Coordinates of C-alpha atoms and ligand atoms in Angstrom, one line a residue:
M838 CA 72.4 31.8 -65.7
P839 CA 72.8 33.5 -62.3
E840 CA 70.9 32.1 -59.3
F841 CA 68.0 34.4 -58.6
N842 CA 66.9 35.4 -55.1
P843 CA 64.3 37.8 -53.9
V844 CA 65.2 41.5 -54.1
R845 CA 66.7 42.9 -50.9
G846 CA 64.0 43.4 -48.2
M847 CA 61.5 41.1 -50.1
R848 CA 60.7 37.6 -48.9
D849 CA 59.3 34.3 -50.3
L850 CA 56.8 32.9 -47.8
L851 CA 56.8 29.2 -48.2
F852 CA 54.0 26.8 -47.1
D853 CA 53.9 27.2 -43.3
E854 CA 54.8 30.8 -43.4
T855 CA 52.0 31.6 -45.9
K856 CA 49.7 29.4 -43.8
Q857 CA 50.6 31.4 -40.7
L858 CA 50.1 34.8 -42.4
N859 CA 46.7 33.6 -43.8
L860 CA 45.7 32.6 -40.3
I861 CA 46.5 36.0 -38.9
I862 CA 44.7 37.6 -41.8
R863 CA 41.7 35.4 -41.0
H864 CA 41.7 36.8 -37.5
A865 CA 42.0 40.4 -38.8
R866 CA 39.0 39.8 -41.1
E867 CA 37.0 38.3 -38.2
T868 CA 37.9 41.4 -36.1
A869 CA 36.6 43.5 -38.9
K870 CA 33.3 41.6 -38.9
S871 CA 33.0 41.8 -35.1
Y872 CA 33.2 45.6 -35.3
N873 CA 31.2 45.8 -38.5
F874 CA 33.9 47.1 -40.8
G875 CA 33.2 46.5 -44.6
E876 CA 36.2 45.1 -46.5
V877 CA 37.5 47.0 -49.5
T878 CA 40.3 46.3 -51.9
T879 CA 42.3 49.2 -53.4
P880 CA 45.2 49.2 -55.9
I881 CA 48.8 48.6 -54.8
V882 CA 49.8 51.2 -57.3
E883 CA 48.5 54.7 -56.5
S884 CA 49.3 58.2 -57.7
Y885 CA 52.5 59.5 -56.0
E886 CA 50.7 62.8 -55.2
L887 CA 48.0 60.9 -53.2
V888 CA 50.2 58.7 -51.1
S889 CA 52.8 61.4 -50.4
A890 CA 50.3 64.0 -49.2
K891 CA 50.7 64.6 -45.5
S892 CA 52.5 61.4 -44.8
S893 CA 56.1 62.3 -43.7
D894 CA 59.5 62.9 -45.1
E895 CA 60.5 59.5 -43.7
I896 CA 57.8 57.8 -45.8
R897 CA 58.1 60.1 -48.8
N898 CA 61.8 59.5 -49.1
R899 CA 61.3 55.7 -48.9
M900 CA 58.6 55.1 -51.4
F901 CA 58.9 52.8 -54.3
S902 CA 57.9 55.4 -56.8
F903 CA 58.4 55.5 -60.6
Q904 CA 57.0 57.0 -63.8
D905 CA 54.6 54.6 -65.5
L906 CA 54.6 54.2 -69.3
G907 CA 51.9 56.9 -69.5
N908 CA 54.3 59.3 -67.8
R909 CA 52.3 59.3 -64.6
M910 CA 54.2 59.5 -61.3
V911 CA 53.0 56.5 -59.3
A912 CA 54.1 54.7 -56.2
L913 CA 53.5 51.3 -54.5
R914 CA 51.3 52.1 -51.5
P915 CA 53.3 52.7 -48.3
E916 CA 50.1 52.3 -46.3
F917 CA 46.3 52.2 -46.8
T918 CA 45.1 55.4 -45.2
A919 CA 45.5 57.7 -48.3
S920 CA 43.7 55.1 -50.5
I921 CA 40.8 54.8 -48.1
A922 CA 40.6 58.6 -47.8
R923 CA 40.5 58.8 -51.7
L924 CA 37.5 56.3 -51.7
V925 CA 35.6 58.3 -49.0
T926 CA 36.0 61.6 -50.9
T927 CA 35.0 60.1 -54.2
V928 CA 32.8 56.9 -54.7
L929 CA 31.8 56.7 -51.1
K930 CA 31.1 60.4 -50.7
K931 CA 27.4 59.8 -50.2
A932 CA 27.7 56.6 -48.0
P933 CA 25.9 56.9 -44.7
R934 CA 28.2 57.9 -41.9
P935 CA 30.1 56.7 -40.0
I936 CA 31.9 54.7 -42.6
R937 CA 34.0 51.8 -41.3
L938 CA 36.4 50.3 -43.8
F939 CA 38.8 47.4 -43.5
S940 CA 41.6 46.4 -45.9
V941 CA 44.4 43.9 -45.7
G942 CA 47.4 43.4 -48.0
S943 CA 51.0 44.2 -48.7
V944 CA 52.5 47.7 -48.4
Y945 CA 55.9 48.9 -49.5
R946 CA 58.6 51.1 -47.9
Y947 CA 62.3 51.3 -48.6
D948 CA 63.2 50.7 -45.0
E949 CA 66.6 49.3 -43.9
P950 CA 65.9 45.5 -43.7
Q951 CA 66.3 43.9 -40.3
R952 CA 64.4 41.7 -37.9
G953 CA 60.7 42.9 -38.1
R954 CA 61.5 45.5 -40.7
Y955 CA 61.0 44.6 -44.4
R956 CA 60.4 46.5 -47.6
E957 CA 57.3 44.5 -48.4
F958 CA 55.1 43.8 -45.4
W959 CA 51.5 43.1 -44.6
Q960 CA 49.1 45.4 -42.8
S961 CA 45.5 45.0 -41.7
N962 CA 44.0 48.4 -41.7
Y963 CA 40.8 49.9 -40.2
E964 CA 39.5 53.4 -40.8
L965 CA 36.4 54.9 -39.1
M966 CA 35.3 58.1 -40.9
G967 CA 32.7 60.6 -40.1
S968 CA 32.9 60.8 -36.3
N969 CA 34.8 63.3 -34.2
K970 CA 33.7 61.7 -30.9
P971 CA 36.0 60.1 -28.4
E972 CA 34.1 56.8 -28.7
A973 CA 35.4 56.5 -32.2
D974 CA 39.0 56.9 -31.0
A975 CA 38.3 54.4 -28.2
E976 CA 37.0 51.9 -30.8
M977 CA 40.4 51.8 -32.5
I978 CA 42.2 50.9 -29.3
L979 CA 39.5 48.4 -28.3
L980 CA 39.6 46.8 -31.7
T981 CA 43.4 46.4 -31.6
N982 CA 43.1 44.9 -28.1
Y983 CA 40.4 42.5 -29.4
F984 CA 42.5 41.4 -32.4
L985 CA 45.7 40.8 -30.3
K986 CA 43.8 39.0 -27.6
T987 CA 42.0 36.6 -29.9
L988 CA 45.4 35.8 -31.5
G989 CA 46.6 34.8 -28.1
L990 CA 49.4 37.4 -27.9
Q991 CA 50.6 38.0 -24.3
N992 CA 51.8 41.1 -22.4
Y993 CA 51.2 43.6 -25.2
F994 CA 50.9 47.2 -24.0
F995 CA 49.6 50.5 -25.4
K996 CA 51.4 53.8 -25.6
V997 CA 48.9 56.7 -26.0
G998 CA 49.4 60.4 -26.7
H999 CA 47.7 63.3 -28.3
I1000 CA 49.3 65.4 -31.0
G1001 CA 47.0 68.3 -30.2
I1002 CA 48.7 69.0 -26.9
V1003 CA 52.1 70.1 -28.3
K1004 CA 50.6 71.4 -31.5
G1005 CA 48.0 73.4 -29.6
I1006 CA 50.8 75.2 -27.6
L1007 CA 52.9 75.8 -30.8
N1008 CA 49.9 77.1 -32.7
Q1009 CA 49.0 79.6 -30.0
E1010 CA 52.6 80.8 -29.8
R1011 CA 52.5 81.2 -33.6
V1012 CA 55.4 78.9 -34.3
D1013 CA 55.5 78.4 -38.1
E1014 CA 54.5 75.0 -39.7
K1015 CA 58.1 74.0 -40.7
T1016 CA 59.5 74.6 -37.2
Q1017 CA 56.5 72.8 -35.6
K1018 CA 57.4 69.8 -37.8
E1019 CA 61.0 69.8 -36.6
V1020 CA 60.1 70.3 -33.0
L1021 CA 57.6 67.4 -33.0
H1022 CA 60.0 65.2 -34.9
H1023 CA 62.8 65.7 -32.3
M1024 CA 60.5 65.5 -29.3
D1025 CA 59.1 62.2 -30.6
K1026 CA 62.7 60.9 -30.9
K1027 CA 63.4 62.2 -27.3
E1028 CA 66.0 64.6 -28.8
Y1029 CA 64.9 67.4 -26.5
D1030 CA 67.9 69.7 -26.9
E1031 CA 67.6 69.5 -30.6
A1032 CA 63.8 70.3 -30.4
F1033 CA 64.2 73.2 -27.9
S1034 CA 67.1 74.7 -29.8
R1035 CA 64.6 75.6 -32.5
I1036 CA 62.5 77.7 -30.1
K1037 CA 63.4 81.3 -29.3
N1038 CA 60.7 82.0 -26.7
D1039 CA 61.9 81.0 -23.2
D1040 CA 58.4 80.7 -21.7
L1041 CA 57.4 78.3 -24.5
K1042 CA 60.6 76.3 -24.0
S1043 CA 59.9 76.0 -20.3
I1044 CA 56.3 74.8 -20.8
L1045 CA 57.4 72.1 -23.3
Q1046 CA 60.2 71.1 -20.8
N1047 CA 57.6 70.8 -18.1
L1048 CA 55.4 68.7 -20.3
V1049 CA 58.3 66.3 -21.0
E1050 CA 59.0 66.0 -17.3
I1051 CA 55.5 64.9 -16.3
K1052 CA 56.0 61.3 -15.2
G1053 CA 54.2 58.7 -13.1
D1054 CA 52.4 55.4 -13.0
D1055 CA 48.8 56.5 -13.0
I1056 CA 47.7 57.5 -16.4
F1057 CA 44.9 59.7 -15.1
V1058 CA 47.2 61.6 -12.7
I1059 CA 49.6 62.3 -15.6
T1060 CA 46.8 63.4 -18.0
E1061 CA 45.2 65.7 -15.3
E1062 CA 48.6 67.2 -14.7
M1063 CA 49.0 67.8 -18.4
S1064 CA 45.6 69.4 -18.6
L1065 CA 46.5 71.7 -15.7
L1066 CA 49.9 72.6 -17.2
V1067 CA 48.4 73.7 -20.5
K1068 CA 45.3 75.4 -19.0
D1069 CA 46.1 78.8 -20.7
Y1070 CA 46.4 77.2 -24.1
G1071 CA 42.8 76.6 -25.3
E1072 CA 43.5 74.1 -28.1
A1073 CA 46.1 72.2 -26.0
K1074 CA 43.8 72.1 -23.0
N1075 CA 40.9 70.7 -25.2
A1076 CA 43.3 68.1 -26.5
A1077 CA 44.4 67.0 -23.0
D1078 CA 40.7 66.7 -21.9
N1079 CA 39.9 64.8 -25.0
L1080 CA 42.7 62.4 -24.2
I1081 CA 41.3 61.9 -20.7
E1082 CA 37.8 61.2 -22.0
I1083 CA 39.2 58.6 -24.5
L1084 CA 41.3 56.9 -21.8
R1085 CA 38.2 56.8 -19.6
L1086 CA 36.2 55.0 -22.3
V1087 CA 38.9 52.5 -23.1
T1088 CA 40.0 51.6 -19.5
K1089 CA 36.4 51.4 -18.3
T1090 CA 35.7 48.9 -21.1
G1091 CA 38.5 46.6 -19.8
C1092 CA 41.5 47.5 -21.9
P1093 CA 44.4 48.7 -19.7
I1094 CA 46.6 51.5 -21.0
D1095 CA 50.1 51.3 -19.8
S1096 CA 51.8 54.6 -20.7
I1097 CA 51.0 58.1 -21.7
Q1098 CA 53.5 59.8 -23.9
P1099 CA 52.9 63.6 -23.8
T1100 CA 55.4 64.3 -26.6
F1101 CA 54.9 61.2 -28.8
S1102 CA 54.0 62.1 -32.4
R1103 CA 54.2 58.8 -34.5
G1104 CA 56.0 60.4 -37.5
L1105 CA 53.0 60.8 -39.8
E1106 CA 52.0 64.4 -40.6
Y1107 CA 48.3 63.8 -41.0
Y1108 CA 47.5 63.2 -37.3
T1109 CA 45.5 65.8 -35.5
G1110 CA 44.4 64.1 -32.3
M1111 CA 44.8 61.0 -30.2
I1112 CA 47.7 58.7 -31.4
F1113 CA 48.7 55.3 -30.1
E1114 CA 51.0 52.3 -30.7
V1115 CA 51.1 48.8 -29.3
Q1116 CA 54.2 46.8 -28.4
V1117 CA 55.4 43.7 -26.6
P1118 CA 58.3 43.7 -24.2
E1119 CA 60.3 41.2 -26.3
L1120 CA 60.5 43.6 -29.4
E1121 CA 61.5 47.3 -29.5
I1122 CA 59.3 47.9 -32.6
S1123 CA 55.7 48.7 -32.7
L1124 CA 53.2 46.0 -33.8
G1125 CA 50.6 48.5 -34.8
G1126 CA 49.7 52.2 -34.6
G1127 CA 47.1 54.7 -35.4
G1128 CA 45.3 57.8 -34.5
R1129 CA 43.0 60.6 -35.5
Y1130 CA 43.4 62.6 -38.6
D1131 CA 40.6 65.2 -39.1
R1132 CA 42.2 67.3 -41.9
L1133 CA 43.4 64.8 -44.5
L1134 CA 40.1 64.2 -46.3
E1135 CA 39.5 67.9 -47.0
L1136 CA 42.9 67.9 -48.7
F1137 CA 41.6 65.4 -51.2
G1138 CA 38.0 66.3 -51.7
G1139 CA 37.3 69.7 -50.2
I1140 CA 34.8 68.1 -47.8
S1141 CA 35.8 68.0 -44.1
I1142 CA 35.3 64.5 -42.6
P1143 CA 36.8 63.6 -39.2
A1144 CA 38.5 60.3 -39.2
V1145 CA 40.4 57.9 -37.0
G1146 CA 42.2 54.6 -37.9
V1147 CA 44.8 52.0 -37.1
A1148 CA 47.1 49.7 -39.1
H1149 CA 48.5 46.5 -37.6
G1150 CA 51.9 45.2 -38.8
L1151 CA 51.1 41.5 -39.5
D1152 CA 54.7 40.4 -40.0
R1153 CA 55.7 41.9 -36.6
I1154 CA 52.7 40.4 -34.9
N1155 CA 53.6 37.1 -36.4
L1156 CA 57.2 37.5 -35.1
A1157 CA 55.9 38.4 -31.6
L1158 CA 53.7 35.3 -31.6
Q1159 CA 56.6 33.1 -32.6
I1160 CA 58.9 34.6 -29.9
Q1161 CA 56.1 34.0 -27.3
D1162 CA 55.6 30.5 -28.7
V1163 CA 51.9 31.1 -29.2
K1164 CA 50.1 28.9 -31.6
V1165 CA 47.3 30.7 -33.4
K1166 CA 44.0 28.7 -33.3
D1167 CA 43.2 27.4 -36.7
Q1168 CA 39.7 26.6 -37.9
K1169 CA 40.3 22.8 -37.8
T1170 CA 39.4 21.5 -41.2
K1171 CA 40.2 17.9 -42.0
K1172 CA 42.5 17.1 -44.9
I1173 CA 41.3 14.2 -47.0
F1174 CA 43.1 12.3 -49.8
V1175 CA 40.9 10.3 -52.2
I1176 CA 42.4 7.3 -54.1
P1177 CA 40.6 5.3 -56.8
V1178 CA 41.8 1.7 -56.6
D1179 CA 41.3 1.1 -60.4
E1180 CA 41.4 3.2 -63.6
D1181 CA 37.7 2.6 -64.2
L1182 CA 36.7 3.8 -60.7
K1183 CA 38.1 7.3 -61.4
I1184 CA 34.9 9.0 -62.3
K1185 CA 33.0 7.7 -59.3
A1186 CA 36.0 8.6 -57.0
L1187 CA 36.1 12.1 -58.5
T1188 CA 32.4 12.6 -57.9
I1189 CA 32.9 11.6 -54.2
T1190 CA 35.8 14.1 -54.0
E1191 CA 33.6 16.9 -55.3
E1192 CA 30.9 16.0 -52.8
L1193 CA 33.3 16.1 -49.9
R1194 CA 34.6 19.5 -51.0
N1195 CA 31.0 20.8 -51.2
S1196 CA 30.7 19.8 -47.6
G1197 CA 33.5 22.1 -46.7
L1198 CA 36.3 19.6 -46.4
F1199 CA 39.8 20.1 -47.9
V1200 CA 40.2 17.3 -50.4
E1201 CA 43.1 16.2 -52.7
F1202 CA 42.5 13.7 -55.4
E1203 CA 45.2 11.3 -56.5
V1204 CA 46.3 12.6 -59.9
M1205 CA 49.5 10.7 -60.4
G1206 CA 47.9 7.2 -61.1
R1207 CA 50.1 5.7 -58.3
K1208 CA 49.5 2.2 -56.8
M1209 CA 47.9 2.1 -53.3
G1210 CA 51.2 1.7 -51.4
K1211 CA 52.9 4.7 -53.0
A1212 CA 49.7 6.9 -52.8
L1213 CA 49.4 6.1 -49.0
E1214 CA 53.0 6.9 -48.5
Y1215 CA 52.4 10.3 -50.1
A1216 CA 49.2 10.9 -48.0
N1217 CA 51.3 10.3 -44.8
K1218 CA 54.0 12.6 -45.9
R1219 CA 51.5 15.4 -46.6
K1220 CA 49.9 14.8 -43.2
M1221 CA 46.4 14.0 -44.4
D1222 CA 43.9 13.2 -41.7
Y1223 CA 42.0 10.6 -43.7
V1224 CA 42.3 8.6 -46.9
V1225 CA 39.2 7.6 -48.8
I1226 CA 39.8 4.5 -50.8
A1227 CA 37.4 3.9 -53.6
G1228 CA 37.5 0.2 -54.3
K1229 CA 35.2 -1.9 -56.6
S1230 CA 33.6 -4.1 -54.0
E1231 CA 32.9 -1.2 -51.6
L1232 CA 31.5 1.0 -54.3
K1233 CA 29.1 -1.8 -55.4
E1234 CA 27.6 -1.5 -51.9
D1235 CA 27.6 2.4 -52.1
S1236 CA 30.5 2.4 -49.6
V1237 CA 34.2 3.3 -49.5
A1238 CA 37.1 2.4 -47.2
L1239 CA 38.0 5.3 -44.8
R1240 CA 41.4 5.2 -43.3
N1241 CA 42.3 7.4 -40.3
L1242 CA 46.0 8.0 -40.8
L1243 CA 46.6 9.2 -37.3
K1244 CA 44.9 6.3 -35.5
H1245 CA 45.9 3.7 -38.2
E1246 CA 42.3 2.5 -38.4
Q1247 CA 40.3 1.6 -41.4
V1248 CA 36.5 1.1 -41.6
T1249 CA 34.0 0.7 -44.4
V1250 CA 31.5 3.6 -44.5
K1251 CA 28.3 4.1 -46.5
L1252 CA 28.7 7.1 -48.8
E1253 CA 25.7 8.8 -47.2
N1254 CA 27.5 8.7 -43.8
L1255 CA 31.0 9.6 -45.1
V1256 CA 31.0 13.3 -44.3
K1257 CA 29.5 12.8 -40.8
K1258 CA 32.0 10.0 -40.0
I1259 CA 35.0 12.3 -41.1
Q1260 CA 33.7 15.2 -39.1
D1261 CA 32.9 13.3 -35.9
Ligands
LIG1781 P1 52.6 53.1 -39.3 O1 52.9 53.3 -37.9 O2 53.4 53.7 -40.3 O3 51.1 53.6 -39.5 O4 52.5 51.5 -39.7 C1 51.7 50.6 -38.9 C2 52.4 49.4 -38.6 O5 53.0 48.8 -39.7 C3 53.6 49.6 -37.6 O6 53.2 49.7 -36.3 C4 54.4 48.3 -37.9 O7 53.8 47.2 -37.1 C5 54.2 48.0 -39.3 N1 55.4 48.4 -40.1 C6 55.8 49.7 -40.4 N2 56.9 49.6 -41.2 C7 57.3 48.3 -41.3 C8 58.3 47.6 -41.9 N3 59.3 48.2 -42.6 N4 58.3 46.2 -41.8 C9 57.4 45.6 -41.1 N5 56.3 46.2 -40.5 C10 56.3 47.5 -40.6 C11 50.4 53.5 -40.6 O8 50.7 52.9 -41.6 C12 49.1 54.4 -40.6 N6 48.5 54.3 -41.9 C13 48.2 53.8 -39.5 C14 46.9 54.6 -39.5 C15 45.7 54.1 -40.1 N7 46.7 55.8 -39.0 C16 45.4 56.1 -39.2 N8 44.8 55.1 -39.9

């Protein structure tokens, strides 16, 4: 038989790795609760048509797509946004607005595997639907800041832009949709010559060139300059002013924004407004990103619902935490091992075990029938905090022996005081 390994780009996450991922997921869930997002679970397999609509060629070409046995063209979800948009245009159509939805799980893209880039990776995803106000945009950045701050990540920084600035100029100059896509793509990759070679109009070329050249340290000076530069382009000017308003809300609330990227477009076709990414200096890849997409939902349901959202790349955040040597705070729950001293004490010991579990402790019962010495050896190896030893004489007095493995101490404790003694 050949030796089987995970498929390229896929990973097994063993004990500590799964524990760490779950810890980060717990923080993501707590963040959702803090901002009052309701959690929903959607299928990993979605219709190809749904997940490819308005994503990008990059994502469309890298989807795990196939025909199912019923001849439906399906794909493993490459992100959550399309699934959430599907929910909001169908079963949640009548839900009171705004709708705040949170999801967490694995997503799939046939990316070239390297550090921080996998084919199966985890995202925590937040979508806020029904508001076109800048406070909704601001909430996505603030939520990301809150999540990373509570995880203990250091020195992360935000890059913010607005797709409506370049798009507004191109729309007013009647540049066709296909050329717009190419121009945005090359400008995003800082391939300006490539981008400008697609534009015939010299005035248009020069305004885009001027936009690229706006630089400086003060984000408000830069954005005011952008607004002034595009003052004759109604849609672009509104976009620049909208960006200024969002930045004002975010920075006044205590979340610093480090850089404004006038020509940043994030590579997803559905964005229509503010877009952002978050990074750390130690890694050149983004840890999360999002933005406003006001036209996607009407594509699915005919109803127009403004929306803004963000997805955090949990594997990359995990990597950044490791590089920075940050230990994510765990909800400290004691681990207990229960050993019945004799065969005939099993039922009583198992009853105690269940009671401990009902009190919220993590409890393992000795199921191998080992003698005390071997069982204790195992408990030490598994780094248990306490061992509860259910012996005949103690049980007769409604007590057990409680051994603290870290302190090497053993005391006799009345059953009624056991939980309290462990938790003290
Ligand atoms: P995205 O920028 O495509 O946005 O992905 C979000 C995050 O997923 C990235 O910032 C990155 O941390 C992580 N990520 C992407 N590709 C990989 C990979 N191959 N391996 C590991 N991590 C990866 C979205 O997915 C949008 N749905 C965000 C959004 C929500 N916009 C509006 N609502």
